[in-house]
Short mmCIF file of C-alpha atoms in Angstrom, two decimals:
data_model
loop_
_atom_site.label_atom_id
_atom_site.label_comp_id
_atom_site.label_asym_id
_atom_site.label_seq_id
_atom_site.Cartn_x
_atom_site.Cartn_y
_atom_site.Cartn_z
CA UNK A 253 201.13 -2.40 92.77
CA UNK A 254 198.14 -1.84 94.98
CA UNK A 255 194.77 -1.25 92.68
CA UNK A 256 191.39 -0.30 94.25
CA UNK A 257 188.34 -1.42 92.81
CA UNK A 258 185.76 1.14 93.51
CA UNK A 259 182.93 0.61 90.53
CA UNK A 260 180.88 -2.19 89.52
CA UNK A 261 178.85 -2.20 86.55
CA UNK A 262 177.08 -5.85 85.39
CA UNK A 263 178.86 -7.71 87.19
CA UNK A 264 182.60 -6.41 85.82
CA UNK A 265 185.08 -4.55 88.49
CA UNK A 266 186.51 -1.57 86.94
CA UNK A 267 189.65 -0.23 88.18
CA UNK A 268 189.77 3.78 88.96
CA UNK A 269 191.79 5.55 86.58
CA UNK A 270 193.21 8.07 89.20
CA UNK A 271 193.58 4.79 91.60
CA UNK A 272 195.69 3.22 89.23
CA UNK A 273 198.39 6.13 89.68
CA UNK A 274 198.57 6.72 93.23
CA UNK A 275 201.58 5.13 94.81
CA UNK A 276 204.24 5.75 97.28
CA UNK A 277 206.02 6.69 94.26
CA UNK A 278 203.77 9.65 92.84
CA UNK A 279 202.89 10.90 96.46
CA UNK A 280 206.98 10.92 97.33
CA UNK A 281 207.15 13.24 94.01
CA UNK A 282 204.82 15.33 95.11
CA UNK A 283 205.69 15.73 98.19
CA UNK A 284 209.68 15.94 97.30
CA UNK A 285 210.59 13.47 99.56
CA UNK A 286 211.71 9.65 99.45
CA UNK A 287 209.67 6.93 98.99
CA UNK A 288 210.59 5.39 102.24
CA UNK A 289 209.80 8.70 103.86
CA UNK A 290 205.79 8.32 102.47
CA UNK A 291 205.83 4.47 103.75
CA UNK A 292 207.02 6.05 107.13
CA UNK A 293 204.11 7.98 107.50
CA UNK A 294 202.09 5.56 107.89
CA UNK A 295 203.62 4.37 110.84
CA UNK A 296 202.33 5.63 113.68
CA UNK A 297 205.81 4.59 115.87
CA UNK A 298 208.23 6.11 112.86
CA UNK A 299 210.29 8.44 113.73
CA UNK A 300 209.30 11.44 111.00
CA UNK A 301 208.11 14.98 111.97
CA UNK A 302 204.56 15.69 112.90
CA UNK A 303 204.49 18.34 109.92
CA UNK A 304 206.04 16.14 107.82
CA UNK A 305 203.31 13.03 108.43
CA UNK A 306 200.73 15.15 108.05
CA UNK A 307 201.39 16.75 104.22
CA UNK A 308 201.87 13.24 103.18
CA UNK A 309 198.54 11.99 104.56
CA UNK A 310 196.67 14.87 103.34
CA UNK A 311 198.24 14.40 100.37
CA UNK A 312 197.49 10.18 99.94
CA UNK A 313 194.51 11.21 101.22
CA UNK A 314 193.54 13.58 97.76
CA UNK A 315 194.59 10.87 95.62
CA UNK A 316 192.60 8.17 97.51
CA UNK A 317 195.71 6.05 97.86
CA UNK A 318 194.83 3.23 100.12
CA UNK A 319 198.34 2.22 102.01
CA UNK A 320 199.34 -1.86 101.05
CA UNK A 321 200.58 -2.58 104.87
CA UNK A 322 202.56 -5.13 103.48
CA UNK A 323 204.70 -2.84 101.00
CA UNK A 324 204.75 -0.37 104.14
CA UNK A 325 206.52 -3.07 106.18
CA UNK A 326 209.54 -3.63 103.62
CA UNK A 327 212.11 -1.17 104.67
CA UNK A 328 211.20 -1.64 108.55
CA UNK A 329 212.73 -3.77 110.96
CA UNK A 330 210.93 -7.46 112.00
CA UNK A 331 209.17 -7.40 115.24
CA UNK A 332 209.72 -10.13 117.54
CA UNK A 333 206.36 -12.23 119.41
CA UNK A 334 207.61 -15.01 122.17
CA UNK A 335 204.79 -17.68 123.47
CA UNK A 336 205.53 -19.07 126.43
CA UNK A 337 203.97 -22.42 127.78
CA UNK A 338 203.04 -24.19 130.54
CA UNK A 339 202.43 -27.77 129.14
CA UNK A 340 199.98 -28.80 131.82
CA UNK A 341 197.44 -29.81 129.73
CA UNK A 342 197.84 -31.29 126.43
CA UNK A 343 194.70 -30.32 124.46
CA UNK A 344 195.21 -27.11 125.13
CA UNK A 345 198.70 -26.46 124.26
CA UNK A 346 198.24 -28.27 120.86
CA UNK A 347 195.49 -26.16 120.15
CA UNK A 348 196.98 -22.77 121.45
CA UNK A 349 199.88 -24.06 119.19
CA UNK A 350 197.49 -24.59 115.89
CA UNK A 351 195.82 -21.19 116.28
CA UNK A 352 198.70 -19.13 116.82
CA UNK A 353 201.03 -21.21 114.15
CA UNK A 354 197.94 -20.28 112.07
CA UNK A 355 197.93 -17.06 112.58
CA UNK A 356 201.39 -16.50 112.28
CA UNK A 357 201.38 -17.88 108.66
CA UNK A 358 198.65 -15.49 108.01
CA UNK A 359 200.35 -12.24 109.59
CA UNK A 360 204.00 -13.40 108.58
CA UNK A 361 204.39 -11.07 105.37
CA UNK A 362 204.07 -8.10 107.99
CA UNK A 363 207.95 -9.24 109.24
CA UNK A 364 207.09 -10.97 112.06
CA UNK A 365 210.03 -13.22 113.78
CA UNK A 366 208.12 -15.70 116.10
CA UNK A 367 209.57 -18.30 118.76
CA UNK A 368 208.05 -20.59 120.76
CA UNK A 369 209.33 -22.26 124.20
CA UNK A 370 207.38 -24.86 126.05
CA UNK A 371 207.90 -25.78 129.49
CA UNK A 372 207.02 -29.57 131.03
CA UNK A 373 204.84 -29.09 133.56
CA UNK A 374 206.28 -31.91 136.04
CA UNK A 375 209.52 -31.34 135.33
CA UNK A 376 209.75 -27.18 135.47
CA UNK A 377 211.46 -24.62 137.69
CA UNK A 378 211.28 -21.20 138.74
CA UNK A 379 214.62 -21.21 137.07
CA UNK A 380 213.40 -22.69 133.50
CA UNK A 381 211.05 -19.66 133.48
CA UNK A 382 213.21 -17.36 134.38
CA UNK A 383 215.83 -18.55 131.49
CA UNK A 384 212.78 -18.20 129.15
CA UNK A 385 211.69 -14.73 130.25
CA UNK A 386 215.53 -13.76 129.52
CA UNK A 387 215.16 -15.38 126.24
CA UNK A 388 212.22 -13.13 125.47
CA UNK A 389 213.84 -10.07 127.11
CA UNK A 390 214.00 -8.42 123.80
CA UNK A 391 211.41 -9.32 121.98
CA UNK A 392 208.21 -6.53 121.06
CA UNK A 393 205.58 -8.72 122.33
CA UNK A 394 204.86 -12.13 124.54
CA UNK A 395 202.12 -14.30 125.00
CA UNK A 396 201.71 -16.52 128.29
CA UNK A 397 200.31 -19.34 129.42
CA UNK A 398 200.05 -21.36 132.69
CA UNK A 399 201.99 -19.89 135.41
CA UNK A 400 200.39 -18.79 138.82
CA UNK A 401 202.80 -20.21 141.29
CA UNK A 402 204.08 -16.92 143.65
CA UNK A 403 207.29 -16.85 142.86
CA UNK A 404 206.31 -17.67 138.84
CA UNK A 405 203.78 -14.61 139.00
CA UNK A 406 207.00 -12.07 140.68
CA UNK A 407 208.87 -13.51 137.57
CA UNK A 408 206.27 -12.69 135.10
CA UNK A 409 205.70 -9.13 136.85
CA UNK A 410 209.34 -8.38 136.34
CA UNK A 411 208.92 -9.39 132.89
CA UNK A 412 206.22 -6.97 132.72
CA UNK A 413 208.01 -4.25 133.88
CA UNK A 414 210.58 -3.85 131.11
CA UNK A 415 208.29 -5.06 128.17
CA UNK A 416 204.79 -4.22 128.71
CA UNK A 417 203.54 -6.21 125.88
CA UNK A 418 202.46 -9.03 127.77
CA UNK A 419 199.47 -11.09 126.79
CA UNK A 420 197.71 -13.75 128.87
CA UNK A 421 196.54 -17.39 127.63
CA UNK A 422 193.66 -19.30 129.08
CA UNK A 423 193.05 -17.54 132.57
CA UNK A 424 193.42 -14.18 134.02
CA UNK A 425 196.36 -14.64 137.11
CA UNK A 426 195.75 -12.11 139.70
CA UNK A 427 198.60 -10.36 140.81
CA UNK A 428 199.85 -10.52 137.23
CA UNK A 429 200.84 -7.31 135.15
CA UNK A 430 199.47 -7.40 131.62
CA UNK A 431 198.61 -5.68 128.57
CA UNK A 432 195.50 -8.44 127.67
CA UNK A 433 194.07 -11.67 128.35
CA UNK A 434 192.66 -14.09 126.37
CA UNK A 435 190.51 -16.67 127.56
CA UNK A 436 186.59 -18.33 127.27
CA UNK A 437 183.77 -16.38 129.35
CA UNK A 438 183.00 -19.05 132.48
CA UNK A 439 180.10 -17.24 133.28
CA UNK A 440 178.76 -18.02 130.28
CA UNK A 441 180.22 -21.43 130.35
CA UNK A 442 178.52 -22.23 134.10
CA UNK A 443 174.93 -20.49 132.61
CA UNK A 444 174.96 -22.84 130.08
CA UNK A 445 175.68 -25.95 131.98
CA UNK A 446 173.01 -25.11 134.61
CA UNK A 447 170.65 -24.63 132.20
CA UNK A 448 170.97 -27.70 130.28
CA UNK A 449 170.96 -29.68 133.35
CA UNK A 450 167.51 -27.99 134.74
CA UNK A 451 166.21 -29.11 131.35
CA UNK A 452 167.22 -32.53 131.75
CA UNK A 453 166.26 -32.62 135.75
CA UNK A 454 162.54 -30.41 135.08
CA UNK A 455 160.35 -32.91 135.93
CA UNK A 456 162.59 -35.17 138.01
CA UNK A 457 161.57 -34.69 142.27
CA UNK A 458 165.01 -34.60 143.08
CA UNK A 459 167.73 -31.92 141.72
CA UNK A 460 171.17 -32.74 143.39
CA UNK A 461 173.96 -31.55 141.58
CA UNK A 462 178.14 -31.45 142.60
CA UNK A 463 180.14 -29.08 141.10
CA UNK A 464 184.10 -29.92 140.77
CA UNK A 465 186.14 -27.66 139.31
CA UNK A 466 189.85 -27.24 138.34
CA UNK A 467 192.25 -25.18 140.43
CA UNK A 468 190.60 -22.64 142.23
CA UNK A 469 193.62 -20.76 142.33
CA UNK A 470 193.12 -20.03 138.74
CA UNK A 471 190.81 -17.18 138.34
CA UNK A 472 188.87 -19.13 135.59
CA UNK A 473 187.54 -21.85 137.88
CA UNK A 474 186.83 -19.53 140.65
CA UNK A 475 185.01 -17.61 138.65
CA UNK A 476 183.42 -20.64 137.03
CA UNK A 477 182.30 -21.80 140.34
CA UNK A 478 180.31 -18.81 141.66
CA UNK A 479 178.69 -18.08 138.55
CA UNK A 480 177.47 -22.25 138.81
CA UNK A 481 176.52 -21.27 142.29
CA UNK A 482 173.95 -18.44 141.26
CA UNK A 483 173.29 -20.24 138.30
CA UNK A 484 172.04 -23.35 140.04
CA UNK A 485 169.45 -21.31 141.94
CA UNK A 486 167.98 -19.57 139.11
CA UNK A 487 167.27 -23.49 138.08
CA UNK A 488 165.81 -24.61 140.59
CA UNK A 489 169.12 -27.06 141.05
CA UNK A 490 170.22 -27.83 144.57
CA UNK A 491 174.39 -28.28 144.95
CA UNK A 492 175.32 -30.91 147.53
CA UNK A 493 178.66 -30.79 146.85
CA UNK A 494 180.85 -28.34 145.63
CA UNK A 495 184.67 -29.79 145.36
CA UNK A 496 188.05 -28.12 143.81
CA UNK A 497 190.02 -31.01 142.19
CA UNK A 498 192.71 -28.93 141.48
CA UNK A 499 192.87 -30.40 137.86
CA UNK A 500 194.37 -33.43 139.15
CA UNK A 501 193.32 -36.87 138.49
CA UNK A 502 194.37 -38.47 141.49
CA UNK A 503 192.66 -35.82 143.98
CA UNK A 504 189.33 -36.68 141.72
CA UNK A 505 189.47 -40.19 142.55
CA UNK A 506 189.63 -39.56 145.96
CA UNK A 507 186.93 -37.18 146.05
CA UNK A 508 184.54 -39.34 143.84
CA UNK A 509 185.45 -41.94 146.90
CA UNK A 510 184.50 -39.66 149.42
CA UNK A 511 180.69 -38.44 147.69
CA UNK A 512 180.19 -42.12 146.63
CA UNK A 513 181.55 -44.48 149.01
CA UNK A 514 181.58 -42.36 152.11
CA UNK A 515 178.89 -39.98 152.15
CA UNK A 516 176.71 -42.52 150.53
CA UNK A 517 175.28 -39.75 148.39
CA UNK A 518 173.59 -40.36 144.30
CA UNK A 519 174.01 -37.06 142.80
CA UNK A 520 171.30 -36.44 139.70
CA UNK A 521 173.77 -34.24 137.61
CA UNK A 522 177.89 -33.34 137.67
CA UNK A 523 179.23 -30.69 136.16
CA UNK A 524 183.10 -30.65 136.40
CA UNK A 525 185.01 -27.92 134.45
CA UNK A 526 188.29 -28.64 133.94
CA UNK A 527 189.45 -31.07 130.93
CA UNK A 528 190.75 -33.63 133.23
CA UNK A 529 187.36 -35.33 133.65
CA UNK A 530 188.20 -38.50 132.40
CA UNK A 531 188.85 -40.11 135.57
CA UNK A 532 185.27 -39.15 136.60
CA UNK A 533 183.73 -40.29 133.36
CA UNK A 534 185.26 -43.72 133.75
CA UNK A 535 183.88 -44.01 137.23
CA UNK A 536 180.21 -42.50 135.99
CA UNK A 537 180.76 -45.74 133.61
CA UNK A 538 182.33 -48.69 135.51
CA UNK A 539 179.65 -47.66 137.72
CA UNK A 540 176.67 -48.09 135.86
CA UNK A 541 175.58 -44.42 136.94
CA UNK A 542 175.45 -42.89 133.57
CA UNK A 543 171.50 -43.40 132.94
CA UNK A 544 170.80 -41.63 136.00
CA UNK A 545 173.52 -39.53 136.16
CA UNK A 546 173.52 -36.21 133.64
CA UNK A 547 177.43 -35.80 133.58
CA UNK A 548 178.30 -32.22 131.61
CA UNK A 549 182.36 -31.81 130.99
CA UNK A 550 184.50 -29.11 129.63
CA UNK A 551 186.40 -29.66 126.33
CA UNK A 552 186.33 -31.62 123.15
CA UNK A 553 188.95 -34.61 123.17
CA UNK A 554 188.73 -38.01 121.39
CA UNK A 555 188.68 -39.46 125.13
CA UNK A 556 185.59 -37.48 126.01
CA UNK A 557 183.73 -37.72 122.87
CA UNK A 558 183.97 -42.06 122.99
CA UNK A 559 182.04 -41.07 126.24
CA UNK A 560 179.75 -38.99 124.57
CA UNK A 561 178.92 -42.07 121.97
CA UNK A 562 178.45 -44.49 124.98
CA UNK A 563 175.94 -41.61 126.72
CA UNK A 564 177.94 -41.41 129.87
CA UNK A 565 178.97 -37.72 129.16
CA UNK A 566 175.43 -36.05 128.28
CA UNK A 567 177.18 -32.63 126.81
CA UNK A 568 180.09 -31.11 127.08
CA UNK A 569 181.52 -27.34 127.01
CA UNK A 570 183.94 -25.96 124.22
CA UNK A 571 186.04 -23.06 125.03
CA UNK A 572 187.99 -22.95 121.78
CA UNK A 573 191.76 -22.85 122.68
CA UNK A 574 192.44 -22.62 119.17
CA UNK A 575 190.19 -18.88 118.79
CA UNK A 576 191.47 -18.11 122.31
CA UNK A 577 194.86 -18.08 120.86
CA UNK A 578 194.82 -16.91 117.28
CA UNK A 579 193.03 -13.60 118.50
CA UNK A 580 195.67 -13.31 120.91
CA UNK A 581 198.29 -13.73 118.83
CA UNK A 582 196.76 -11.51 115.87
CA UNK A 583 195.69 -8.68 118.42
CA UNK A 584 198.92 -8.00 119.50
CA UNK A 585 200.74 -8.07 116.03
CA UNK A 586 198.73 -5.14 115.55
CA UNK A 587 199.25 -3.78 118.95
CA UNK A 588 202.63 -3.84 118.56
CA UNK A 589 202.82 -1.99 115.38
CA UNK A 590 200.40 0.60 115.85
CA UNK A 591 197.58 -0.53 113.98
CA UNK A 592 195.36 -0.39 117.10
CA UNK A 593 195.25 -0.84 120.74
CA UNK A 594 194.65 -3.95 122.50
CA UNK A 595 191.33 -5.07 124.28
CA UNK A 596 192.27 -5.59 127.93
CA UNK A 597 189.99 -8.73 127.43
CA UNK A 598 189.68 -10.79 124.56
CA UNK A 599 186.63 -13.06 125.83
CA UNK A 600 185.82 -16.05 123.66
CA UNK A 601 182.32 -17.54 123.51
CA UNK A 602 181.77 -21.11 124.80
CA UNK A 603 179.51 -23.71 122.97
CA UNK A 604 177.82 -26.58 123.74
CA UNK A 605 178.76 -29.79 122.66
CA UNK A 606 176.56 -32.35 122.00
CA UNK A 607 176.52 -36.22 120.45
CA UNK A 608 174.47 -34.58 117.36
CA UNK A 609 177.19 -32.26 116.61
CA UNK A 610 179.99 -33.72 117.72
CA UNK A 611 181.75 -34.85 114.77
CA UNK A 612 181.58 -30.71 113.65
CA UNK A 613 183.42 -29.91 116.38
CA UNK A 614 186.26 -32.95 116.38
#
C-alpha cells in the first residue's frame, strides 16, 4: 500500500483519510475495469484505448491517488539495458562500471534486466563488436563507450537503425547515430585549466604553455583543444606547442623528446588532457622541472595523486566517469519506459582537483 502524507501538525505526519483508500483497487471498482487495466494507464507505451486512459486518470486524479511506479511495473514485462565497452582506459571503465552498477541497484525494482560486455582494447575486432551489437539486438536500450574507428562507427550506425535507444559514454563520435550522450563539458574543463595557470604565471615575464591532448579524433579533445586555444588568450598565456598524443604513452615520450631535447624549449606550464599523463609526470619529475614547471592533468588516479603529494602535478581536472555514467544509465531507464524524454546531452561539470582536497575526491 502506497500512503501519502499530506499534513503536518507539531512535528507528527498525519496520513489523509481519503489517501488511505485510493488504490488501483478502488479506482478499478469504480471504473468497472481490472486492476491491471488502472496500472496500464499509467503507461504511456500500454496498449489501452485513449478513452479508456483518460476516465481512469480523471478518475485517480479525484481521489488524489499518487501511482507507486513500482506496483505499476508488476504485471509488465522487464526491459532490457546493454553497456558496451571499450576498455581503453582503465579508470574510466571501473568507474563507468560503479556508477551504472549503482544505478542499476537503485532502478532494479522497476524490472530492469541489465548485461554488460567489455571489449579489450588491444586485442578487439570489428568482428567482436559486431557479435556484441547482435547480442544487444533485442534489448530496449544500450549504452556505448569507446568506439570511433570507421568501420566501428558504420557498425554502431546500423545498430542505431533498428534500436534507436542508443546512448553515448565519454565523447560525442561524429558520424554516430544516437539518442544521447553523456560526457564532461571540455570547454569548461580547458577554461578552468587556463585560468588556474594565468594565476600561477601573473606575475612571471614569461607565459609559455604546450597543450597535449588525447586523440583528436575524439570529439572531446578536439573540442578541448580549441576552447584551450581561446582560453589561453583571454589569459594572457602564449602556446608554443600544441601536440595530439593520441592517448598513447609511447607517442608522449617521443614528443616530450622532441619539445625538450630537440627544440631546446622550457615551457612555464603543461596542460595535457587525457588520463594517460603519467609518462609526462614522470619526466616533469626525473627531470627536476616540477618547481618551474605548473603541470595541470585530467583525472583522479592513485598514480596522479602520489604526484600531486610530491608537487610535480600542481592540479588536476575531474570529469566524474562515475556521474557521467549513472545519469546515463538512469536517463534512459526512464526514456525507455515513458517516464520522460531524454536530453540529447547529458553534460557533466568538471572540478578542480587540488592537493588540499584531494583525499575528498580519492
Amino acid at each position: 500500500f502506497i500512503f501519502r502524507y499530506n499534513r503536518r501538525h507539531k512535528g507528527r505526519i498525519y496520513m489523509s483519510e481519503k489517501n488511505q483508500k485510493s488504490t488501483i483497487v478502488t479506482i478499478a471498482k469504480e471504473i468497472g475495469v481490472s486492476p491491471s487495466t488502472v496500472s496500464r494507464a499509467f503507461d504511456p507505451s500500454s496498449r489501452i484505448s485513449d478513452s479508456m486512459r483518460k476516465r481512469i486518470l480523471q478518475c485517480a486524479q479525484a481521489q488524489n491517488y499518487i501511482p507507486n511506479r513500482v506496483a505499476s511495473r508488476l504485471p509488465m514485462k522487464s526491459i532490457s539495458i546493454g553497456l558496451l565497452m571499450n576498455n581503453f582506459y582503465e579508470p574510466a571503465t571501473n568507474e563507468f562500471l560503479r556508477g551504472i552498477n549503482d544505478a542499476y541497484k537503485e532502478l532494479r525494482d522497476l524490472k530492469i534486466h541489465f548485461e554488460s560486455r567489455i571489449l579489450d582494447y588491444n586485442t578487439k575486432t570489428i568482428e567482436d563488436l559486431n557479435g556484441a551489437l547482435r547480442h544487444f539486438r533485442g534489448f530496449d536500450g544500450l549504452v556505448v563507450s569507446g568506439f570511433i574507428d570507421p568501420p566501428e562507427i558504420e557498425a554502431l550506425n546500423r545498430y542505431f537503425r533498428e534500436n534507436r535507444n542508443l546512448v553515448l559514454l565519454q565523447t560525442d563520435i561524429p558520424g554516430v547515430a544516437r539518442l544521447s550522450v553523456s560526457y564532461h563539458d571540455p570547454k569548461i574543463a580547458s577554461f578552468l585549466a587556463a585560468e588556474f595557470i594565468g594565476d600561477c604565471l601573473r606575475r612571471g615575464k614569461s607565459k609559455d604553455v604546450v597543450l597535449f591532448t588525447g586523440e583528436r579524433n575524439w570529439e572531446i579533445h578536439g573540442i578541448a583543444a580549441n576552447a584551450f586555444h581561446n582560453a589561453a588568450r583571454d589569459f594572457g598565456l602564449n602556446i608554443i606547442g600544441s601536440y595530439d598524443m593520441k592517448d598513447s604513452p609511447d607517442v608522449l615520450s617521443w614528443q616530450l623528446y622532441d619539445l625538450y631535447v630537440k627544440q631546446a624549449k622550457r615551457p612555464d606550464a603543461i596542460y595535457i588532457t587525457s588520463g594517460k599523463s603519467l609518462e609526462l609526470c614522470k619526466y616533469i619529475k626525473e627531470n627536476n622541472l616540477f618547481g618551474d614547471t605548473v603541470l595541470v592533468t585530467f583525472d583522479v588516479t592513485k598514480e596522479i595523486a602520489e604526484y600531486m603529494r610530491q608537487g610535480v602535478v600542481w592540479a588536476t581536472v575531474y570529469q566524474n566517469f562515475y556521474n557521467q555514467a549513472k545519469n546515463a544509465f538512469t536517463s534512459l531507464v526512464h526514456h525507455v519506459l515513458g517516464e520522460n524524454s531524454m536530453d540529447e546531452t547529458l553534460l557533466q561539470l568538471p572540478e578542480m582537483v587540488f592537493r588540499s582536497n584531494l583525499d575528498f575526491y580519492l
